[in-house]
Backbone as CSV, one residue per row, in Angstrom:
resi,resn,N_x,N_y,N_z,CA_x,CA_y,CA_z,C_x,C_y,C_z
1,MET,-22.459,-28.755,-29.544,-22.043,-30.014,-28.927,-22.207,-29.907,-27.413
2,SER,-22.931,-30.851,-26.829,-23.151,-30.797,-25.388,-21.910,-31.279,-24.647
3,GLU,-21.789,-30.844,-23.397,-20.612,-31.165,-22.585,-20.561,-32.661,-22.306
4,LYS,-19.344,-33.213,-22.319,-19.177,-34.646,-22.089,-19.489,-34.992,-20.630
5,VAL,-20.298,-36.018,-20.457,-20.684,-36.484,-19.121,-19.529,-37.282,-18.520
6,THR,-19.260,-37.082,-17.227,-18.267,-37.886,-16.511,-18.994,-38.851,-15.586
7,PHE,-18.564,-40.103,-15.591,-19.240,-41.131,-14.809,-18.191,-42.005,-14.122
8,LYS,-18.389,-42.274,-12.831,-17.404,-43.036,-12.049,-17.767,-44.520,-11.972
9,ALA,-16.725,-45.338,-12.017,-16.873,-46.783,-11.810,-15.791,-47.235,-10.848
10,GLU,-16.045,-48.369,-10.173,-15.081,-48.916,-9.223,-14.557,-50.248,-9.748
11,VAL,-13.277,-50.494,-9.484,-12.686,-51.790,-9.835,-13.231,-52.835,-8.874
12,ARG,-13.617,-53.995,-9.391,-14.055,-55.080,-8.502,-13.081,-56.245,-8.630
13,THR,-12.859,-56.908,-7.518,-11.884,-58.003,-7.504,-12.570,-59.370,-7.539
14,LYS,-13.811,-59.426,-7.074,-14.524,-60.706,-7.046,-15.408,-60.839,-8.280
15,THR,-15.403,-62.030,-8.868,-16.249,-62.300,-10.030,-17.042,-63.576,-9.792
16,GLY,-17.927,-63.888,-10.712,-18.752,-65.088,-10.581,-20.164,-64.747,-10.148
17,LYS,-21.049,-65.753,-10.244,-22.473,-65.537,-9.972,-22.746,-65.045,-8.561
18,SER,-22.099,-65.675,-7.595,-22.343,-65.314,-6.199,-21.901,-63.871,-5.920
19,ALA,-20.710,-63.516,-6.402,-20.193,-62.158,-6.188,-21.072,-61.128,-6.894
20,ASN,-21.521,-61.476,-8.107,-22.381,-60.548,-8.862,-23.739,-60.361,-8.190
21,ARG,-24.275,-61.445,-7.631,-25.548,-61.358,-6.914,-25.414,-60.457,-5.694
22,GLN,-24.308,-60.609,-5.005,-24.035,-59.786,-3.824,-23.929,-58.304,-4.215
23,LEU,-23.262,-58.033,-5.338,-23.141,-56.662,-5.849,-24.516,-56.051,-6.101
24,ARG,-25.358,-56.815,-6.804,-26.702,-56.317,-7.152,-27.527,-56.049,-5.902
25,ASN,-27.359,-56.889,-4.884,-28.087,-56.679,-3.626,-27.663,-55.380,-2.938
26,GLN,-26.471,-54.901,-3.278,-25.972,-53.645,-2.700,-26.277,-52.442,-3.607
27,GLY,-27.088,-52.668,-4.646,-27.455,-51.565,-5.550,-26.393,-51.251,-6.586
28,MET,-25.502,-52.214,-6.831,-24.445,-52.039,-7.819,-24.683,-52.980,-9.004
29,VAL,-24.050,-52.675,-10.140,-24.181,-53.512,-11.339,-22.778,-53.904,-11.805
30,PRO,-22.559,-55.208,-12.097,-21.260,-55.624,-12.624,-21.057,-55.114,-14.055
31,VAL,-19.826,-54.683,-14.333,-19.486,-54.090,-15.627,-18.173,-54.691,-16.126
32,VAL,-18.090,-54.879,-17.446,-16.810,-55.191,-18.070,-16.488,-54.053,-19.033
33,PHE,-15.281,-53.517,-18.916,-14.803,-52.454,-19.800,-13.807,-53.062,-20.777
34,TYR,-14.070,-52.866,-22.076,-13.138,-53.290,-23.120,-12.697,-52.030,-23.850
35,SER,-11.438,-51.956,-24.242,-11.022,-50.800,-25.038,-10.598,-51.255,-26.422
36,GLN,-10.578,-50.320,-27.374,-10.127,-50.640,-28.726,-8.633,-50.956,-28.749
37,ASP,-7.943,-50.649,-27.658,-6.507,-50.944,-27.555,-6.248,-52.288,-26.887
38,GLY,-7.333,-53.024,-26.564,-7.177,-54.351,-25.975,-7.148,-54.380,-24.460
39,GLU,-7.435,-53.248,-23.824,-7.434,-53.191,-22.351,-8.785,-53.669,-21.815
40,ASN,-8.759,-54.492,-20.778,-9.980,-54.982,-20.136,-9.946,-54.651,-18.656
41,MET,-11.097,-54.257,-18.092,-11.205,-54.024,-16.650,-12.533,-54.591,-16.157
42,ILE,-12.489,-55.176,-14.971,-13.693,-55.682,-14.321,-14.128,-54.608,-13.318
43,LEU,-15.331,-54.051,-13.520,-15.772,-52.898,-12.744,-17.165,-53.111,-12.159
44,SER,-17.594,-52.147,-11.362,-18.985,-52.085,-10.911,-19.399,-50.625,-10.882
45,VAL,-20.711,-50.394,-11.069,-21.248,-49.034,-11.042,-22.512,-49.008,-10.196
46,ASN,-22.820,-47.833,-9.656,-24.065,-47.661,-8.910,-25.239,-47.747,-9.886
47,GLU,-26.200,-48.605,-9.572,-27.317,-48.844,-10.490,-28.124,-47.577,-10.787
48,ASN,-28.522,-46.850,-9.743,-29.346,-45.651,-9.949,-28.605,-44.586,-10.740
49,ASP,-27.324,-44.397,-10.427,-26.524,-43.406,-11.152,-26.377,-43.802,-12.622
50,PHE,-26.192,-45.118,-12.865,-26.048,-45.582,-14.244,-27.329,-45.344,-15.040
51,VAL,-28.476,-45.673,-14.453,-29.757,-45.500,-15.162,-29.948,-44.044,-15.572
52,LYS,-29.626,-43.119,-14.670,-29.739,-41.681,-14.997,-28.804,-41.309,-16.141
53,MET,-27.576,-41.807,-16.072,-26.592,-41.507,-17.108,-26.993,-42.121,-18.448
54,TYR,-27.505,-43.341,-18.415,-27.926,-44.061,-19.629,-29.031,-43.284,-20.350
55,ARG,-29.970,-42.742,-19.565,-31.054,-41.942,-20.171,-30.494,-40.712,-20.869
56,LYS,-29.404,-40.192,-20.324,-28.824,-38.957,-20.860,-27.971,-39.198,-22.100
57,VAL,-27.136,-40.239,-22.086,-26.182,-40.431,-23.192,-26.585,-41.515,-24.190
58,GLY,-27.459,-42.460,-23.794,-27.829,-43.535,-24.703,-26.614,-44.355,-25.122
59,THR,-26.671,-44.912,-26.331,-25.578,-45.779,-26.786,-24.741,-45.129,-27.885
60,THR,-25.030,-43.878,-28.225,-24.294,-43.243,-29.323,-23.497,-42.016,-28.891
61,ARG,-23.493,-41.711,-27.599,-22.770,-40.527,-27.134,-21.596,-40.944,-26.247
62,VAL,-20.419,-40.440,-26.569,-19.217,-40.754,-25.798,-19.257,-40.009,-24.463
63,PHE,-18.942,-40.732,-23.387,-18.844,-40.104,-22.068,-17.465,-40.397,-21.491
64,SER,-17.133,-39.728,-20.409,-15.831,-39.887,-19.771,-15.980,-40.815,-18.566
65,LEU,-15.397,-42.002,-18.660,-15.462,-42.978,-17.566,-14.247,-42.778,-16.663
66,GLU,-14.524,-42.565,-15.373,-13.442,-42.333,-14.410,-13.256,-43.572,-13.541
67,VAL,-12.029,-44.107,-13.563,-11.680,-45.283,-12.761,-10.349,-45.022,-12.083
68,ASP,-10.350,-45.010,-10.751,-9.115,-44.786,-9.979,-8.342,-43.546,-10.442
69,GLY,-9.051,-42.467,-10.708,-8.396,-41.219,-11.078,-8.042,-41.081,-12.549
70,LYS,-8.167,-42.172,-13.320,-7.910,-42.103,-14.762,-9.241,-42.000,-15.504
71,THR,-9.250,-41.315,-16.647,-10.484,-41.210,-17.426,-10.302,-41.841,-18.804
72,TYR,-11.403,-42.380,-19.328,-11.409,-43.066,-20.616,-12.627,-42.591,-21.414
73,ASP,-12.422,-42.249,-22.694,-13.554,-41.970,-23.579,-14.278,-43.287,-23.821
74,THR,-15.568,-43.313,-23.518,-16.288,-44.592,-23.444,-17.687,-44.503,-24.042
75,LEU,-18.143,-45.643,-24.573,-19.529,-45.807,-25.029,-20.189,-46.904,-24.204
76,ILE,-21.514,-46.783,-24.003,-22.282,-47.900,-23.442,-22.506,-48.865,-24.593
77,TRP,-21.889,-50.025,-24.519,-21.910,-50.942,-25.654,-23.078,-51.926,-25.584
78,LYS,-23.301,-52.479,-24.401,-24.382,-53.460,-24.257,-24.916,-53.428,-22.832
79,VAL,-26.237,-53.440,-22.700,-26.870,-53.496,-21.380,-27.760,-54.732,-21.344
80,GLN,-27.412,-55.653,-20.476,-28.238,-56.859,-20.300,-29.231,-56.577,-19.180
81,MET,-30.520,-56.694,-19.499,-31.555,-56.386,-18.518,-31.954,-57.636,-17.733
82,ASP,-32.406,-57.422,-16.508,-32.930,-58.497,-15.669,-34.170,-59.071,-16.355
83,PRO,-34.292,-60.410,-16.442,-35.448,-60.999,-17.134,-36.784,-60.770,-16.425
84,VAL,-36.752,-60.429,-15.144,-37.986,-60.260,-14.378,-38.274,-58.798,-14.065
85,ARG,-37.255,-58.099,-13.569,-37.451,-56.704,-13.160,-36.796,-55.747,-14.153
86,PRO,-37.349,-54.545,-14.319,-36.774,-53.587,-15.275,-35.523,-52.903,-14.724
87,ARG,-34.440,-53.672,-14.626,-33.197,-53.115,-14.092,-32.021,-53.758,-14.816
88,PRO,-30.891,-53.038,-14.935,-29.739,-53.618,-15.628,-29.089,-54.719,-14.806
89,ASN,-28.750,-55.808,-15.474,-28.142,-56.972,-14.834,-26.629,-56.993,-15.032
90,HIS,-26.205,-56.534,-16.205,-24.782,-56.528,-16.563,-24.580,-55.504,-17.677
91,ILE,-23.409,-54.846,-17.670,-23.149,-53.788,-18.642,-21.773,-53.996,-19.268
92,ASP,-21.683,-53.761,-20.576,-20.397,-53.716,-21.261,-20.127,-52.279,-21.684
93,PHE,-18.964,-51.764,-21.326,-18.510,-50.455,-21.789,-17.419,-50.676,-22.835
94,LEU,-17.359,-49.793,-23.826,-16.295,-49.843,-24.824,-15.496,-48.549,-24.777
95,GLY,-14.201,-48.675,-24.474,-13.314,-47.516,-24.518,-12.932,-47.231,-25.959
96,VAL,-13.065,-45.990,-26.395,-12.856,-45.653,-27.808,-11.780,-44.580,-27.975
97,SER,-11.161,-44.605,-29.152,-10.219,-43.556,-29.547,-10.917,-42.684,-30.580
98,ALA,-10.716,-41.378,-30.490,-11.451,-40.430,-31.338,-11.306,-40.719,-32.826
99,ASP,-10.131,-41.213,-33.243,-9.886,-41.368,-34.676,-9.851,-42.827,-35.140
100,ARG,-10.201,-43.768,-34.261,-10.156,-45.180,-34.645,-11.524,-45.666,-35.102
101,ALA,-11.567,-46.397,-36.219,-12.835,-46.830,-36.814,-13.564,-47.820,-35.910
102,LEU,-14.895,-47.716,-35.921,-15.734,-48.685,-35.222,-17.064,-48.801,-35.946
103,LYS,-17.813,-49.834,-35.606,-19.168,-50.003,-36.140,-20.129,-49.969,-34.972
104,ILE,-21.208,-49.209,-35.133,-22.146,-49.005,-34.033,-23.566,-48.919,-34.571
105,ASP,-24.529,-49.445,-33.806,-25.942,-49.354,-34.188,-26.500,-48.001,-33.768
106,VAL,-27.118,-47.305,-34.726,-27.655,-45.964,-34.485,-29.166,-45.986,-34.752
107,PRO,-29.979,-45.404,-33.845,-31.435,-45.420,-34.040,-31.882,-44.584,-35.234
108,VAL,-32.962,-45.055,-35.873,-33.577,-44.355,-37.011,-34.826,-43.633,-36.518
109,VAL,-34.971,-42.347,-36.860,-36.168,-41.583,-36.510,-36.671,-40.854,-37.757
110,THR,-37.981,-40.610,-37.799,-38.535,-39.835,-38.907,-38.818,-38.422,-38.442
111,GLU,-38.753,-37.495,-39.403,-38.965,-36.079,-39.109,-39.945,-35.516,-40.118
112,GLY,-40.941,-34.790,-39.640,-41.908,-34.160,-40.533,-43.219,-34.923,-40.615
113,THR,-44.061,-34.487,-41.540,-45.359,-35.127,-41.771,-45.505,-35.430,-43.256
114,ALA,-45.755,-36.691,-43.576,-45.877,-37.098,-44.975,-47.254,-36.718,-45.526
115,PRO,-47.303,-36.051,-46.703,-48.593,-35.758,-47.337,-49.416,-37.023,-47.554
116,GLY,-48.729,-38.148,-47.819,-49.435,-39.412,-48.043,-50.231,-39.873,-46.837
117,VAL,-49.766,-39.537,-45.632,-50.479,-39.917,-44.407,-51.796,-39.139,-44.322
118,LYS,-51.752,-37.878,-44.720,-52.975,-37.056,-44.709,-54.008,-37.591,-45.690
119,LEU,-53.533,-38.324,-46.713,-54.444,-38.908,-47.704,-54.868,-40.327,-47.316
120,GLY,-54.512,-40.755,-46.116,-54.957,-42.073,-45.645,-53.873,-43.133,-45.615
121,GLY,-52.662,-42.781,-46.026,-51.572,-43.749,-45.981,-51.036,-43.898,-44.564
122,ARG,-50.087,-44.798,-44.404,-49.461,-44.985,-43.088,-47.958,-45.163,-43.289
123,MET,-47.191,-44.693,-42.316,-45.735,-44.806,-42.398,-45.287,-46.165,-41.870
124,ALA,-44.444,-46.822,-42.622,-43.858,-48.089,-42.193,-42.352,-47.894,-42.090
125,ILE,-41.809,-48.114,-40.878,-40.360,-48.033,-40.668,-39.871,-49.467,-40.531
126,TYR,-39.009,-49.897,-41.462,-38.603,-51.297,-41.528,-37.403,-51.632,-40.643
127,ARG,-36.630,-50.635,-40.268,-35.490,-50.865,-39.375,-35.487,-49.775,-38.306
128,GLU,-35.407,-50.175,-37.045,-35.329,-49.195,-35.955,-33.914,-48.700,-35.748
129,LYS,-32.914,-49.496,-36.219,-31.511,-49.120,-36.093,-30.775,-49.506,-37.369
130,LEU,-29.696,-48.776,-37.650,-28.808,-49.125,-38.750,-27.386,-49.189,-38.215
131,THR,-26.587,-50.082,-38.786,-25.178,-50.164,-38.407,-24.402,-49.100,-39.177
132,VAL,-23.626,-48.316,-38.443,-22.880,-47.211,-39.025,-21.388,-47.430,-38.804
133,ALA,-20.594,-47.223,-39.863,-19.138,-47.231,-39.756,-18.684,-45.787,-39.568
134,CYS,-17.927,-45.541,-38.504,-17.533,-44.169,-38.183,-16.383,-44.212,-37.198
135,THR,-16.039,-43.070,-36.637,-15.114,-43.010,-35.508,-15.899,-42.465,-34.324
136,ALA,-15.297,-42.507,-33.145,-15.977,-41.978,-31.958,-16.321,-40.507,-32.136
137,ALA,-15.506,-39.804,-32.917,-15.729,-38.368,-33.111,-16.845,-38.069,-34.105
138,THR,-17.238,-39.059,-34.921,-18.243,-38.794,-35.963,-19.518,-39.621,-35.809
139,ILE,-19.758,-40.189,-34.614,-20.974,-40.991,-34.401,-22.202,-40.086,-34.473
140,PRO,-23.156,-40.390,-35.362,-24.398,-39.614,-35.347,-25.264,-40.053,-34.171
141,ALA,-25.907,-39.111,-33.484,-26.775,-39.461,-32.355,-27.962,-40.283,-32.833
142,GLU,-28.446,-39.956,-34.039,-29.567,-40.688,-34.642,-29.539,-40.463,-36.143
143,ILE,-30.231,-41.331,-36.871,-30.351,-41.189,-38.319,-31.731,-40.622,-38.595
144,VAL,-31.781,-39.393,-39.092,-33.052,-38.698,-39.297,-33.484,-38.836,-40.754
145,VAL,-34.694,-39.371,-40.960,-35.268,-39.489,-42.301,-36.393,-38.465,-42.414
146,ASN,-36.225,-37.494,-43.305,-37.255,-36.469,-43.501,-38.342,-37.024,-44.416
147,ILE,-39.592,-37.025,-43.918,-40.696,-37.625,-44.688,-41.668,-36.571,-45.218
148,ASN,-41.269,-35.296,-45.161,-42.163,-34.201,-45.558,-42.665,-34.282,-46.995
149,SER,-41.948,-34.962,-47.887,-42.367,-34.995,-49.293,-42.873,-36.367,-49.724
150,MET,-43.097,-37.273,-48.751,-43.477,-38.639,-49.124,-44.979,-38.785,-49.336
151,ASN,-45.331,-39.302,-50.509,-46.719,-39.619,-50.829,-46.922,-41.125,-50.733
152,VAL,-48.169,-41.565,-50.847,-48.478,-42.992,-50.778,-47.688,-43.729,-51.859
153,GLY,-46.983,-44.773,-51.438,-46.178,-45.551,-52.381,-44.715,-45.139,-52.417
154,ASP,-44.376,-43.987,-51.855,-42.982,-43.535,-51.844,-42.168,-44.329,-50.820
155,THR,-40.926,-44.626,-51.178,-40.039,-45.403,-50.311,-38.679,-44.730,-50.228
156,VAL,-38.109,-44.725,-49.036,-36.724,-44.282,-48.858,-35.884,-45.543,-48.674
157,PHE,-34.859,-45.691,-49.531,-33.978,-46.848,-49.452,-32.709,-46.490,-48.676
158,VAL,-32.048,-47.519,-48.156,-30.881,-47.284,-47.307,-29.763,-46.563,-48.058
159,ASN,-29.652,-46.781,-49.388,-28.569,-46.127,-50.134,-28.787,-44.622,-50.294
160,GLU,-29.970,-44.135,-49.897,-30.257,-42.702,-49.974,-29.850,-41.964,-48.694
161,ILE,-29.441,-42.708,-47.679,-29.090,-42.095,-46.395,-27.665,-41.548,-46.443
162,GLU,-27.538,-40.262,-46.204,-26.219,-39.633,-46.152,-25.990,-39.098,-44.744
163,LEU,-24.861,-39.456,-44.165,-24.587,-39.093,-42.779,-23.527,-38.009,-42.637
164,GLY,-22.972,-37.555,-43.731,-21.919,-36.553,-43.640,-20.549,-37.211,-43.585
165,GLU,-19.530,-36.388,-43.591,-18.162,-36.884,-43.655,-17.791,-37.685,-42.414
166,GLY,-17.146,-38.821,-42.652,-16.638,-39.613,-41.537,-17.588,-40.671,-41.020
167,ALA,-18.786,-40.793,-41.608,-19.746,-41.818,-41.164,-20.542,-42.327,-42.362
168,SER,-20.792,-43.626,-42.398,-21.588,-44.198,-43.482,-22.336,-45.422,-42.976
169,VAL,-23.502,-45.673,-43.585,-24.310,-46.832,-43.199,-23.697,-48.087,-43.822
170,VAL,-23.636,-49.166,-43.045,-23.101,-50.442,-43.515,-24.262,-51.324,-43.956
171,TYR,-24.228,-51.793,-45.219,-25.273,-52.716,-45.695,-24.726,-53.525,-46.862
172,ASP,-25.252,-54.756,-47.016,-24.817,-55.629,-48.105,-25.634,-55.391,-49.364
173,SER,-26.943,-55.235,-49.203,-27.806,-54.983,-50.354,-28.761,-53.851,-50.010
174,ASN,-29.152,-53.099,-51.033,-30.031,-51.954,-50.832,-31.408,-52.446,-50.365
175,PHE,-31.932,-51.878,-49.296,-33.242,-52.298,-48.798,-34.085,-51.081,-48.440
176,ALA,-35.408,-51.312,-48.395,-36.343,-50.243,-48.025,-36.187,-49.942,-46.542
177,LEU,-36.088,-48.667,-46.215,-35.945,-48.249,-44.826,-37.255,-47.693,-44.281
178,VAL,-37.867,-46.781,-45.048,-39.133,-46.161,-44.652,-40.039,-46.117,-45.878
179,ARG,-41.327,-46.394,-45.683,-42.272,-46.350,-46.799,-43.582,-45.740,-46.353
180,CYS,-44.172,-44.970,-47.222,-45.541,-44.492,-46.994,-46.455,-45.479,-47.702
181,ALA,-46.985,-46.409,-46.945,-47.794,-47.492,-47.507,-49.260,-47.085,-47.587
182,ALA,-49.972,-47.715,-48.508,-51.392,-47.429,-48.659,-52.157,-47.954,-47.456
183,GLY,-53.043,-47.117,-46.928,-53.914,-47.542,-45.841,-55.301,-47.802,-46.391
184,ARG,-56.215,-48.223,-45.530,-57.574,-48.526,-45.998,-58.268,-47.306,-46.572
185,GLY,-57.937,-46.129,-45.981,-58.614,-44.917,-46.440,-57.911,-44.236,-47.596
186,SER,-56.830,-44.843,-48.095,-56.047,-44.189,-49.138,-56.758,-44.228,-50.482
187,SER,-56.562,-43.169,-51.254,-57.147,-43.111,-52.596,-56.270,-43.855,-53.588
188,LYS,-55.095,-44.358,-53.145,-54.197,-45.071,-54.049,-54.049,-46.514,-53.588
189,GLY,-55.156,-47.168,-53.338,-55.138,-48.536,-52.809,-54.378,-49.494,-53.661
190,GLU,-54.358,-49.259,-55.007,-53.685,-50.200,-55.878,-52.191,-50.276,-55.621
191,GLU,-51.609,-49.183,-55.058,-50.165,-49.203,-54.799,-49.832,-50.068,-53.599
192,GLY,-50.823,-50.337,-52.772,-50.590,-51.181,-51.606,-50.510,-52.658,-51.964
193,GLU,-50.892,-53.014,-53.218,-50.870,-54.398,-53.616,-49.448,-54.961,-53.566
194,GLU,-48.439,-54.085,-53.724,-47.060,-54.538,-53.710,-46.668,-55.113,-52.358
195,ASP,-47.366,-54.714,-51.293,-47.010,-55.168,-49.952,-47.477,-56.593,-49.687
196,LYS,-48.408,-57.084,-50.508,-49.021,-58.395,-50.211,-48.189,-59.540,-50.730
């Protein structure tokens, strides 16, 4: 387990479009902090420092948010990007308790090389993220799907994903998550007919 990152934020007293524009001109980003206990704070953070921290922790790793000498276990909940420039416009932080349930979107990644790809198939990933029910202490950094044994036509469904104790994928109906689909060069072209 890597060491928890500590990140500082400042309380802001002015709100509204004009105040937020002024903040951004000073290299700061407006932030709202919500906690699972119902606490709300209006904050600001240094834009460059936040971008560095965001690259490090993403949206699935708890960090320690420091405000006026107090610290809070926190997740980056939502980042609203500027519509023109690649910079954060507004950020929502969520204060979490280690043992309190929450739902969070976790990225899906594949691991390995599918034999079906070597035979001309192609990997299709149908969801880039899955919603996971867990606690702050059991959030998976990512959902890893091992594709080492997948041949053309093989599919991994969401009900096959196991995350370990304390975390589970939330879904209403079973759906395909990853598939080794037939490609043009595949020797099993007839199995690709199902995709049409």
